[in-house]
Amino acid sequence: MKGKIAVEEHFALPDMEVAKANGFRPEYLANVLKRLPDRVQRLEVMDEVGIEVSLLSLTEPGTQGIIDKKKSIEQAQRINDWLAEYFVKWNPKRFQGLGVVPMQDPAAAARELERMVKDLGLKGTMINGFSNIGEGDEIMYLDEKPCWEFWAAAEQLNVPISLHPRVPLPSQRRSMKDYDVIRGSLWGFGRETCEHAIRLMLSGVFDQYPKAICVLGHLAEGLIFALPRMDARMRYQEPGTHGAHKRMPTEYFRDNFIISTSGITHTPAMHNALIEIGADKLIFAVDYPFESSHEICAWFDAFPINEDDRLKIGRLNAAKYWHIAL
Ligand code: GRE
Ligand code: ZN
């Protein structure tokens, strides 16, 4: 399919230390590091595979790991200015951006969201999981009360909030001991993000801000399969064991979440996603440069589906949710 919009495409600034602690093979890592700050080769690849627009976001963990509030605010501003200048202004027909927000200071994050959308022309934000606010286990998830004013801003500005995975905290890696490979994108990412999304559902934040939208990648990290069981088991739970939510997890999932296909080439999982949530809430993504655009696009372009729905998933839904003029 020509004219695809891809919504989880990563960049890094040339001076950033990224992706080095993931245990990647050297030739794979070198390729990723070369491509993250690049715009020319990226455009060539997009041309080859029929991607018209890449919606760019900073690679994991982004600014989430910066403990110092002031520094996280400064970094977010610097990165967003760079993204707008280096990619979007250079070629706005092909590059649009999701900025970063300093969640360590939710009021500042709300202000930066407004600045990036209104002043820089970025389309929303991608948040790389929990934010460190002190040493060790001192972190904050997006459902926690200080973050609610950020959700208020997101709802008011009408921009989706993309939730990207992050490697779980060191204190939560006992189950991965001796198998470092489990912690990253091939498993730990999904586990961490599922629990983050579940926290959001249970918190009641979507009762307070019912129009807020959270975007999950990787076909919702497995939640499509797992959430109905949560609903079913909830009736046996003491009220004090879950949060202030008024509705069931699958109801928030239906009304407050949209899903990207980043990293996915598994046909049965895509069929299942279509049956469960439909073609209006599924959105194409590659996860460049961690995934191969050629592989992912070849799979998506050949996926058996009617062409109206392919167009929605491949292009129209992204344009609608992120307000991308076509
Ligand atoms: C990804 O987005 O898929 C990703 C990262 C960082 C490391 C590995 C990885 O952002 O797959
Ligand atoms: Zn990604």
XYZ file of C-alpha atoms and ligand atoms in Angstrom:
338
model
C 0.000 0.000 0.000
C 1.244 3.478 -0.875
C 0.650 6.484 1.394
C 1.017 4.745 4.729
C 1.409 6.759 7.912
C 3.608 5.023 10.485
C 3.199 6.108 14.088
C 6.017 4.589 16.186
C 9.158 5.599 14.331
C 12.087 6.465 16.549
C 14.826 9.055 16.465
C 17.664 10.158 18.693
C 19.775 13.289 18.672
C 23.314 12.747 17.340
C 24.836 13.421 20.785
C 22.654 10.920 22.669
C 23.858 7.703 24.291
C 21.075 5.237 23.460
C 20.225 1.575 22.962
C 23.666 0.432 24.153
C 22.557 -1.514 27.244
C 20.175 -3.843 25.422
C 22.568 -6.691 24.700
C 22.188 -6.236 20.946
C 24.633 -7.857 18.530
C 27.229 -5.276 17.415
C 26.195 -5.205 13.759
C 22.530 -4.703 14.662
C 23.370 -2.009 17.224
C 25.632 -0.166 14.779
C 22.861 -0.113 12.202
C 20.316 1.193 14.729
C 22.696 3.878 16.011
C 23.426 5.061 12.497
C 19.768 5.318 11.584
C 18.298 6.918 14.733
C 19.519 10.491 14.046
C 19.369 10.186 10.258
C 16.776 11.770 7.991
C 18.074 11.112 4.464
C 18.383 7.312 4.534
C 15.134 7.214 6.510
C 13.353 8.989 3.692
C 14.815 6.583 1.123
C 13.508 3.620 3.087
C 10.096 5.270 3.450
C 9.988 5.732 -0.324
C 10.899 2.090 -0.918
C 8.148 0.708 1.317
C 5.296 3.160 0.681
C 5.394 5.143 3.918
C 4.326 8.706 3.195
C 4.540 10.081 6.730
C 6.604 8.970 9.718
C 5.352 10.128 13.104
C 8.639 10.368 14.988
C 9.312 9.793 18.672
C 12.393 9.709 20.878
C 13.763 6.246 21.562
C 13.432 4.579 24.990
C 13.954 5.616 27.818
C 13.922 9.159 26.416
C 13.776 11.745 29.163
C 11.943 9.438 31.564
C 15.154 8.491 33.364
C 16.271 12.035 34.244
C 15.681 12.418 37.966
C 16.333 16.145 38.211
C 13.133 18.042 37.385
C 14.837 21.129 36.034
C 17.087 19.068 33.781
C 14.177 16.990 32.504
C 12.309 20.180 31.585
C 15.341 21.654 29.797
C 16.035 18.416 27.957
C 12.418 18.074 26.841
C 12.444 21.599 25.422
C 15.773 21.039 23.656
C 14.644 17.734 22.131
C 11.286 19.080 21.005
C 12.865 22.145 19.402
C 15.338 19.887 17.597
C 12.654 17.466 16.413
C 10.536 20.304 15.047
C 13.489 21.963 13.335
C 15.564 19.044 12.065
C 12.791 16.753 10.859
C 9.408 18.455 10.620
C 10.441 21.843 9.278
C 12.867 20.169 6.858
C 10.130 18.054 5.282
C 6.680 18.488 6.826
C 4.943 16.370 4.196
C 6.984 13.329 5.240
C 7.888 13.907 8.904
C 5.633 14.739 11.803
C 6.609 14.532 15.424
C 5.603 13.351 18.870
C 7.562 15.353 21.406
C 8.715 14.431 24.891
C 7.266 15.718 28.149
C 9.054 16.105 31.500
C 6.658 13.900 33.491
C 8.881 14.295 36.558
C 7.018 17.619 36.909
C 3.471 17.041 35.633
C 2.528 20.737 35.566
C 5.598 21.428 33.426
C 4.713 18.399 31.270
C 1.249 19.862 30.663
C 2.814 23.193 29.679
C 5.351 21.526 27.375
C 2.567 19.516 25.727
C 0.729 22.724 24.978
C 3.906 24.440 23.725
C 4.896 21.592 21.430
C 1.446 21.367 19.904
C 0.611 25.053 19.617
C 4.038 26.620 19.032
C 6.100 23.829 17.437
C 3.394 22.053 15.444
C 4.113 18.637 16.954
C 1.188 16.223 17.076
C 1.311 14.791 20.568
C 3.736 12.969 22.807
C 5.183 9.528 23.363
C 6.058 8.695 26.950
C 8.591 5.953 27.604
C 6.880 4.369 30.598
C 7.405 5.302 34.243
C 9.482 8.348 35.168
C 12.301 8.310 37.719
C 11.751 10.939 40.408
C 14.445 9.810 42.890
C 17.022 7.091 43.385
C 16.171 3.403 43.018
C 12.484 2.590 43.150
C 11.321 6.195 43.386
C 9.354 6.398 40.189
C 5.988 7.657 39.021
C 3.455 5.973 36.759
C 1.045 8.001 34.677
C -2.009 7.011 36.742
C -0.613 8.558 39.923
C -2.488 11.606 41.221
C 0.143 14.262 40.423
C -0.137 13.208 36.754
C -3.873 13.831 36.506
C -3.416 17.468 35.577
C -1.352 16.244 32.649
C -4.272 14.043 31.498
C -6.545 17.070 31.846
C -4.275 18.974 29.447
C -4.119 16.056 27.003
C -7.910 15.807 26.936
C -8.301 19.535 26.566
C -5.756 19.752 23.714
C -7.292 16.643 22.119
C -3.978 14.842 21.569
C -3.408 11.118 22.092
C -0.768 10.092 24.623
C 1.394 7.251 23.318
C 2.743 4.901 25.955
C 5.998 3.255 24.899
C 7.655 0.403 26.760
C 10.645 0.748 29.024
C 12.922 -1.856 30.621
C 11.490 -2.791 34.068
C 13.171 -1.421 37.210
C 16.256 -3.312 38.450
C 14.336 -4.248 41.634
C 11.688 -5.970 39.528
C 14.001 -8.201 37.532
C 14.343 -11.224 39.814
C 12.300 -13.302 37.389
C 14.790 -12.395 34.654
C 17.947 -13.366 36.568
C 20.414 -15.332 34.422
C 18.410 -14.417 31.311
C 19.154 -10.766 30.569
C 17.532 -11.233 27.210
C 14.080 -11.303 28.869
C 14.217 -7.727 30.114
C 14.066 -5.824 26.837
C 11.862 -5.558 23.800
C 11.327 -9.273 23.418
C 9.457 -9.604 26.750
C 10.122 -7.162 29.616
C 8.920 -4.173 27.573
C 5.497 -5.729 27.158
C 5.110 -6.810 30.760
C 6.038 -3.358 32.044
C 3.710 -1.579 29.630
C 0.766 -3.906 30.259
C 0.950 -3.220 33.971
C 1.253 0.505 33.314
C -1.857 0.427 31.126
C -3.736 -1.658 33.702
C -2.840 0.885 36.398
C -4.355 3.601 34.186
C -7.572 1.607 33.766
C -7.925 0.867 37.475
C -7.100 4.402 38.633
C -10.305 6.049 37.444
C -8.336 8.657 35.493
C -10.495 7.897 32.448
C -13.680 8.466 34.475
C -12.373 11.943 35.224
C -11.114 12.558 31.656
C -13.317 10.360 29.475
C -12.078 11.787 26.189
C -8.399 11.169 26.940
C -6.753 8.690 24.585
C -3.800 6.432 25.327
C -1.969 4.717 22.453
C -0.388 1.311 22.969
C 2.029 -0.243 20.482
C 2.817 -3.836 19.598
C -0.872 -4.715 19.248
C -1.463 -3.643 22.845
C 1.362 -5.812 24.199
C -0.958 -8.830 24.664
C -3.706 -7.024 26.573
C -6.350 -7.819 23.977
C -6.131 -11.410 25.039
C -5.682 -10.817 28.775
C -8.230 -8.112 29.659
C -11.475 -10.119 29.357
C -10.178 -12.417 32.081
C -9.497 -9.378 34.273
C -13.100 -8.273 33.864
C -14.308 -11.747 34.737
C -12.150 -12.121 37.824
C -12.863 -8.632 39.139
C -16.204 -9.714 40.662
C -14.403 -11.919 43.204
C -12.078 -9.167 44.416
C -12.422 -7.148 47.610
C -13.095 -3.487 46.680
C -9.909 -2.353 48.476
C -7.701 -4.387 46.144
C -8.268 -2.236 43.117
C -8.503 1.486 42.372
C -11.297 4.012 42.063
C -12.374 2.983 38.568
C -16.115 2.956 37.834
C -16.007 0.660 34.817
C -14.396 -2.580 33.718
C -10.920 -2.739 32.145
C -12.286 -3.780 28.741
C -14.595 -0.746 28.725
C -11.700 1.674 29.163
C -9.766 -0.327 26.623
C -12.581 0.178 24.141
C -13.167 3.877 24.830
C -9.790 5.314 25.859
C -7.202 3.281 23.968
C -6.089 2.966 20.398
C -3.557 0.389 19.243
C -0.634 0.411 16.875
C 0.801 -2.552 15.019
C 4.450 -1.627 15.728
C 6.768 -4.605 15.544
C 4.022 -7.020 14.521
C 4.114 -9.482 11.644
C 1.938 -12.175 13.182
C -1.208 -12.685 11.149
C -3.392 -14.555 13.705
C -2.752 -11.827 16.312
C -3.857 -9.178 13.821
C -7.036 -11.102 13.005
C -7.754 -11.329 16.699
C -7.191 -7.581 17.146
C -9.566 -6.860 14.279
C -12.277 -9.044 15.768
C -11.876 -7.558 19.235
C -11.385 -3.860 18.508
C -12.028 -3.330 14.832
C -10.374 -1.397 12.007
C -11.188 2.057 13.399
C -8.786 1.787 16.330
C -5.875 -0.062 14.781
C -3.032 2.013 13.383
C -0.035 0.996 11.341
C 3.511 1.409 12.679
C 6.943 -0.077 12.001
C 9.105 0.680 15.092
C 11.964 1.869 12.870
C 14.916 1.446 13.088
C 14.568 -1.414 15.568
C 12.411 -3.317 13.088
C 12.842 -3.696 9.358
C 10.487 -1.433 7.414
C 10.671 -3.845 4.486
C 9.624 -6.833 6.567
C 6.829 -5.041 8.431
C 5.419 -3.313 5.341
C 5.540 -6.469 3.235
C 3.485 -8.205 5.904
C 0.997 -5.343 6.326
C 0.550 -4.783 2.593
C -0.260 -8.480 2.080
C -2.421 -8.948 5.179
C -5.797 -10.315 4.043
C -8.278 -7.527 4.662
C -10.600 -5.403 2.512
C -8.965 -2.323 1.022
C -11.195 0.153 2.902
C -9.976 -1.222 6.204
C -6.346 -1.385 5.022
C -6.611 2.315 4.160
C -8.032 3.123 7.595
C -5.338 1.208 9.459
C -2.530 2.200 7.130
C -3.367 5.894 6.816
C -6.722 7.419 7.727
C -6.914 6.563 11.431
C -3.515 8.117 12.134
C -4.484 11.257 10.226
C -7.682 11.501 12.240
C -6.265 10.905 15.720
C -3.124 13.032 15.299
C -4.719 15.726 13.136
C -2.352 15.206 10.220
C -3.466 17.169 7.155
C -3.410 14.975 4.035
C 11.812 -0.233 20.383
O 11.271 0.854 20.339
O 11.322 -1.230 19.874
C 13.104 -0.381 21.095
C 13.675 0.692 21.764
C 14.888 0.525 22.429
C 15.495 -0.698 22.425
C 14.927 -1.770 21.769
C 13.733 -1.620 21.082
O 13.058 1.899 21.743
O 13.183 -2.646 20.433
Zn 9.304 1.433 19.793
